[in-house]
Amino acid sequence: MPAQVERFQTFKAFYPFYLQEHANVTCRRLHFIGSTLVLLILATALLRGEYALLWLMPLVGYGFAWIGHFFFEHNRPATFQYPLYSFIGDWVMYKEMWTGRIRW
């Protein structure tokens, strides 16, 4: 019988797992770069009224993150199993990197 996969019921329970999946500093840095670029794309699109740029947001955000996971962390992104919690986790981790709680 296959191993039972844990299903997290709350973000609070999920977040420690999320941080474990981002132990590699290069992976975290790539997430940080991708998230920063996503915010810059959003601001540029809104300020210039160039809404066609918005399609770049998931490409850039997930692109940097997935490169970090596949080439540096060597794990499968949590997004595939927990899309909403992972999305929230990205932004919580981003904030915690800015505030110095997490090393980047």
JSON list of C-alpha atoms in Angstrom, two decimals, residues 1-100:
[
{"chain": "A", "resi": 1, "resn": "MET", "atom": "CA", "xyz": [0.00, 0.00, 0.00]},
{"chain": "A", "resi": 2, "resn": "PRO", "atom": "CA", "xyz": [1.43, 3.47, -0.87]},
{"chain": "A", "resi": 3, "resn": "ALA", "atom": "CA", "xyz": [2.50, 5.78, 1.93]},
{"chain": "A", "resi": 4, "resn": "GLN", "atom": "CA", "xyz": [-0.21, 8.11, 3.18]},
{"chain": "A", "resi": 5, "resn": "VAL", "atom": "CA", "xyz": [0.45, 11.70, 2.13]},
{"chain": "A", "resi": 6, "resn": "GLU", "atom": "CA", "xyz": [-0.21, 14.19, 4.92]},
{"chain": "A", "resi": 7, "resn": "ARG", "atom": "CA", "xyz": [-2.96, 16.69, 4.10]},
{"chain": "A", "resi": 8, "resn": "PHE", "atom": "CA", "xyz": [-2.57, 20.00, 5.87]},
{"chain": "A", "resi": 9, "resn": "GLN", "atom": "CA", "xyz": [-5.81, 21.46, 7.15]},
{"chain": "A", "resi": 10, "resn": "THR", "atom": "CA", "xyz": [-4.49, 24.93, 7.97]},
{"chain": "A", "resi": 11, "resn": "PHE", "atom": "CA", "xyz": [-1.82, 27.27, 6.67]},
{"chain": "A", "resi": 12, "resn": "LYS", "atom": "CA", "xyz": [-0.33, 27.40, 10.16]},
{"chain": "A", "resi": 13, "resn": "ALA", "atom": "CA", "xyz": [0.25, 23.64, 10.03]},
{"chain": "A", "resi": 14, "resn": "PHE", "atom": "CA", "xyz": [1.53, 23.82, 6.44]},
{"chain": "A", "resi": 15, "resn": "TYR", "atom": "CA", "xyz": [4.05, 26.66, 6.80]},
{"chain": "A", "resi": 16, "resn": "PRO", "atom": "CA", "xyz": [6.77, 24.71, 8.71]},
{"chain": "A", "resi": 17, "resn": "PHE", "atom": "CA", "xyz": [6.62, 22.07, 5.96]},
{"chain": "A", "resi": 18, "resn": "TYR", "atom": "CA", "xyz": [6.86, 24.85, 3.35]},
{"chain": "A", "resi": 19, "resn": "LEU", "atom": "CA", "xyz": [9.99, 26.24, 5.02]},
{"chain": "A", "resi": 20, "resn": "GLN", "atom": "CA", "xyz": [11.56, 22.74, 5.07]},
{"chain": "A", "resi": 21, "resn": "GLU", "atom": "CA", "xyz": [10.99, 22.57, 1.32]},
{"chain": "A", "resi": 22, "resn": "HIS", "atom": "CA", "xyz": [13.00, 25.82, 0.98]},
{"chain": "A", "resi": 23, "resn": "ALA", "atom": "CA", "xyz": [16.08, 24.97, 3.02]},
{"chain": "A", "resi": 24, "resn": "ASN", "atom": "CA", "xyz": [18.50, 25.74, 0.18]},
{"chain": "A", "resi": 25, "resn": "VAL", "atom": "CA", "xyz": [19.54, 29.41, 0.20]},
{"chain": "A", "resi": 26, "resn": "THR", "atom": "CA", "xyz": [19.82, 29.58, -3.60]},
{"chain": "A", "resi": 27, "resn": "CYS", "atom": "CA", "xyz": [16.27, 28.29, -3.94]},
{"chain": "A", "resi": 28, "resn": "ARG", "atom": "CA", "xyz": [15.05, 30.96, -1.50]},
{"chain": "A", "resi": 29, "resn": "ARG", "atom": "CA", "xyz": [16.97, 33.65, -3.38]},
{"chain": "A", "resi": 30, "resn": "LEU", "atom": "CA", "xyz": [15.39, 32.59, -6.66]},
{"chain": "A", "resi": 31, "resn": "HIS", "atom": "CA", "xyz": [11.96, 32.77, -5.01]},
{"chain": "A", "resi": 32, "resn": "PHE", "atom": "CA", "xyz": [12.82, 36.26, -3.74]},
{"chain": "A", "resi": 33, "resn": "ILE", "atom": "CA", "xyz": [13.94, 37.42, -7.20]},
{"chain": "A", "resi": 34, "resn": "GLY", "atom": "CA", "xyz": [10.84, 35.96, -8.84]},
{"chain": "A", "resi": 35, "resn": "SER", "atom": "CA", "xyz": [8.49, 37.54, -6.30]},
{"chain": "A", "resi": 36, "resn": "THR", "atom": "CA", "xyz": [10.18, 40.92, -6.62]},
{"chain": "A", "resi": 37, "resn": "LEU", "atom": "CA", "xyz": [9.89, 40.76, -10.41]},
{"chain": "A", "resi": 38, "resn": "VAL", "atom": "CA", "xyz": [6.22, 39.81, -10.11]},
{"chain": "A", "resi": 39, "resn": "LEU", "atom": "CA", "xyz": [5.59, 42.94, -8.03]},
{"chain": "A", "resi": 40, "resn": "LEU", "atom": "CA", "xyz": [7.51, 45.08, -10.52]},
{"chain": "A", "resi": 41, "resn": "ILE", "atom": "CA", "xyz": [5.54, 43.64, -13.45]},
{"chain": "A", "resi": 42, "resn": "LEU", "atom": "CA", "xyz": [2.29, 44.28, -11.61]},
{"chain": "A", "resi": 43, "resn": "ALA", "atom": "CA", "xyz": [3.25, 47.87, -10.81]},
{"chain": "A", "resi": 44, "resn": "THR", "atom": "CA", "xyz": [4.43, 48.53, -14.36]},
{"chain": "A", "resi": 45, "resn": "ALA", "atom": "CA", "xyz": [1.28, 47.05, -15.89]},
{"chain": "A", "resi": 46, "resn": "LEU", "atom": "CA", "xyz": [-1.01, 49.06, -13.61]},
{"chain": "A", "resi": 47, "resn": "LEU", "atom": "CA", "xyz": [0.89, 52.35, -13.82]},
{"chain": "A", "resi": 48, "resn": "ARG", "atom": "CA", "xyz": [1.28, 52.24, -17.60]},
{"chain": "A", "resi": 49, "resn": "GLY", "atom": "CA", "xyz": [-2.07, 50.63, -18.31]},
{"chain": "A", "resi": 50, "resn": "GLU", "atom": "CA", "xyz": [-0.25, 47.83, -20.14]},
{"chain": "A", "resi": 51, "resn": "TYR", "atom": "CA", "xyz": [-2.37, 44.98, -18.83]},
{"chain": "A", "resi": 52, "resn": "ALA", "atom": "CA", "xyz": [-0.99, 42.54, -21.40]},
{"chain": "A", "resi": 53, "resn": "LEU", "atom": "CA", "xyz": [2.12, 42.39, -19.20]},
{"chain": "A", "resi": 54, "resn": "LEU", "atom": "CA", "xyz": [0.14, 40.62, -16.48]},
{"chain": "A", "resi": 55, "resn": "TRP", "atom": "CA", "xyz": [0.50, 37.25, -18.23]},
{"chain": "A", "resi": 56, "resn": "LEU", "atom": "CA", "xyz": [4.21, 37.44, -17.39]},
{"chain": "A", "resi": 57, "resn": "MET", "atom": "CA", "xyz": [3.54, 37.31, -13.65]},
{"chain": "A", "resi": 58, "resn": "PRO", "atom": "CA", "xyz": [2.97, 33.54, -13.27]},
{"chain": "A", "resi": 59, "resn": "LEU", "atom": "CA", "xyz": [5.65, 32.77, -15.84]},
{"chain": "A", "resi": 60, "resn": "VAL", "atom": "CA", "xyz": [8.28, 34.81, -13.99]},
{"chain": "A", "resi": 61, "resn": "GLY", "atom": "CA", "xyz": [7.14, 33.95, -10.45]},
{"chain": "A", "resi": 62, "resn": "TYR", "atom": "CA", "xyz": [6.84, 30.21, -10.96]},
{"chain": "A", "resi": 63, "resn": "GLY", "atom": "CA", "xyz": [9.78, 30.10, -13.38]},
{"chain": "A", "resi": 64, "resn": "PHE", "atom": "CA", "xyz": [12.29, 31.34, -10.83]},
{"chain": "A", "resi": 65, "resn": "ALA", "atom": "CA", "xyz": [10.77, 29.22, -8.06]},
{"chain": "A", "resi": 66, "resn": "TRP", "atom": "CA", "xyz": [10.74, 26.01, -10.09]},
{"chain": "A", "resi": 67, "resn": "ILE", "atom": "CA", "xyz": [14.33, 26.50, -11.23]},
{"chain": "A", "resi": 68, "resn": "GLY", "atom": "CA", "xyz": [15.23, 26.78, -7.54]},
{"chain": "A", "resi": 69, "resn": "HIS", "atom": "CA", "xyz": [13.40, 23.57, -6.69]},
{"chain": "A", "resi": 70, "resn": "PHE", "atom": "CA", "xyz": [14.53, 21.44, -9.61]},
{"chain": "A", "resi": 71, "resn": "PHE", "atom": "CA", "xyz": [18.18, 22.50, -9.77]},
{"chain": "A", "resi": 72, "resn": "PHE", "atom": "CA", "xyz": [19.09, 23.53, -6.22]},
{"chain": "A", "resi": 73, "resn": "GLU", "atom": "CA", "xyz": [16.56, 22.17, -3.73]},
{"chain": "A", "resi": 74, "resn": "HIS", "atom": "CA", "xyz": [16.07, 18.93, -5.70]},
{"chain": "A", "resi": 75, "resn": "ASN", "atom": "CA", "xyz": [12.46, 18.53, -4.67]},
{"chain": "A", "resi": 76, "resn": "ARG", "atom": "CA", "xyz": [9.01, 18.87, -6.18]},
{"chain": "A", "resi": 77, "resn": "PRO", "atom": "CA", "xyz": [7.44, 22.30, -5.59]},
{"chain": "A", "resi": 78, "resn": "ALA", "atom": "CA", "xyz": [4.68, 22.21, -2.98]},
{"chain": "A", "resi": 79, "resn": "THR", "atom": "CA", "xyz": [2.55, 24.17, -5.46]},
{"chain": "A", "resi": 80, "resn": "PHE", "atom": "CA", "xyz": [1.66, 20.91, -7.18]},
{"chain": "A", "resi": 81, "resn": "GLN", "atom": "CA", "xyz": [0.01, 19.51, -4.06]},
{"chain": "A", "resi": 82, "resn": "TYR", "atom": "CA", "xyz": [-0.94, 22.66, -2.12]},
{"chain": "A", "resi": 83, "resn": "PRO", "atom": "CA", "xyz": [-1.44, 25.50, -4.62]},
{"chain": "A", "resi": 84, "resn": "LEU", "atom": "CA", "xyz": [-3.21, 27.97, -2.32]},
{"chain": "A", "resi": 85, "resn": "TYR", "atom": "CA", "xyz": [-1.06, 27.35, 0.75]},
{"chain": "A", "resi": 86, "resn": "SER", "atom": "CA", "xyz": [2.08, 27.52, -1.40]},
{"chain": "A", "resi": 87, "resn": "PHE", "atom": "CA", "xyz": [1.00, 30.83, -2.92]},
{"chain": "A", "resi": 88, "resn": "ILE", "atom": "CA", "xyz": [0.42, 32.25, 0.56]},
{"chain": "A", "resi": 89, "resn": "GLY", "atom": "CA", "xyz": [3.67, 30.68, 1.77]},
{"chain": "A", "resi": 90, "resn": "ASP", "atom": "CA", "xyz": [5.63, 32.40, -1.00]},
{"chain": "A", "resi": 91, "resn": "TRP", "atom": "CA", "xyz": [4.46, 35.80, 0.15]},
{"chain": "A", "resi": 92, "resn": "VAL", "atom": "CA", "xyz": [4.91, 35.07, 3.86]},
{"chain": "A", "resi": 93, "resn": "MET", "atom": "CA", "xyz": [8.45, 33.82, 3.18]},
{"chain": "A", "resi": 94, "resn": "TYR", "atom": "CA", "xyz": [9.10, 36.89, 1.01]},
{"chain": "A", "resi": 95, "resn": "LYS", "atom": "CA", "xyz": [8.03, 39.17, 3.86]},
{"chain": "A", "resi": 96, "resn": "GLU", "atom": "CA", "xyz": [10.14, 37.20, 6.33]},
{"chain": "A", "resi": 97, "resn": "MET", "atom": "CA", "xyz": [13.18, 37.53, 4.07]},
{"chain": "A", "resi": 98, "resn": "TRP", "atom": "CA", "xyz": [12.65, 41.30, 3.90]},
{"chain": "A", "resi": 99, "resn": "THR", "atom": "CA", "xyz": [12.31, 41.54, 7.68]},
{"chain": "A", "resi": 100, "resn": "GLY", "atom": "CA", "xyz": [15.38, 39.36, 8.34]}
]
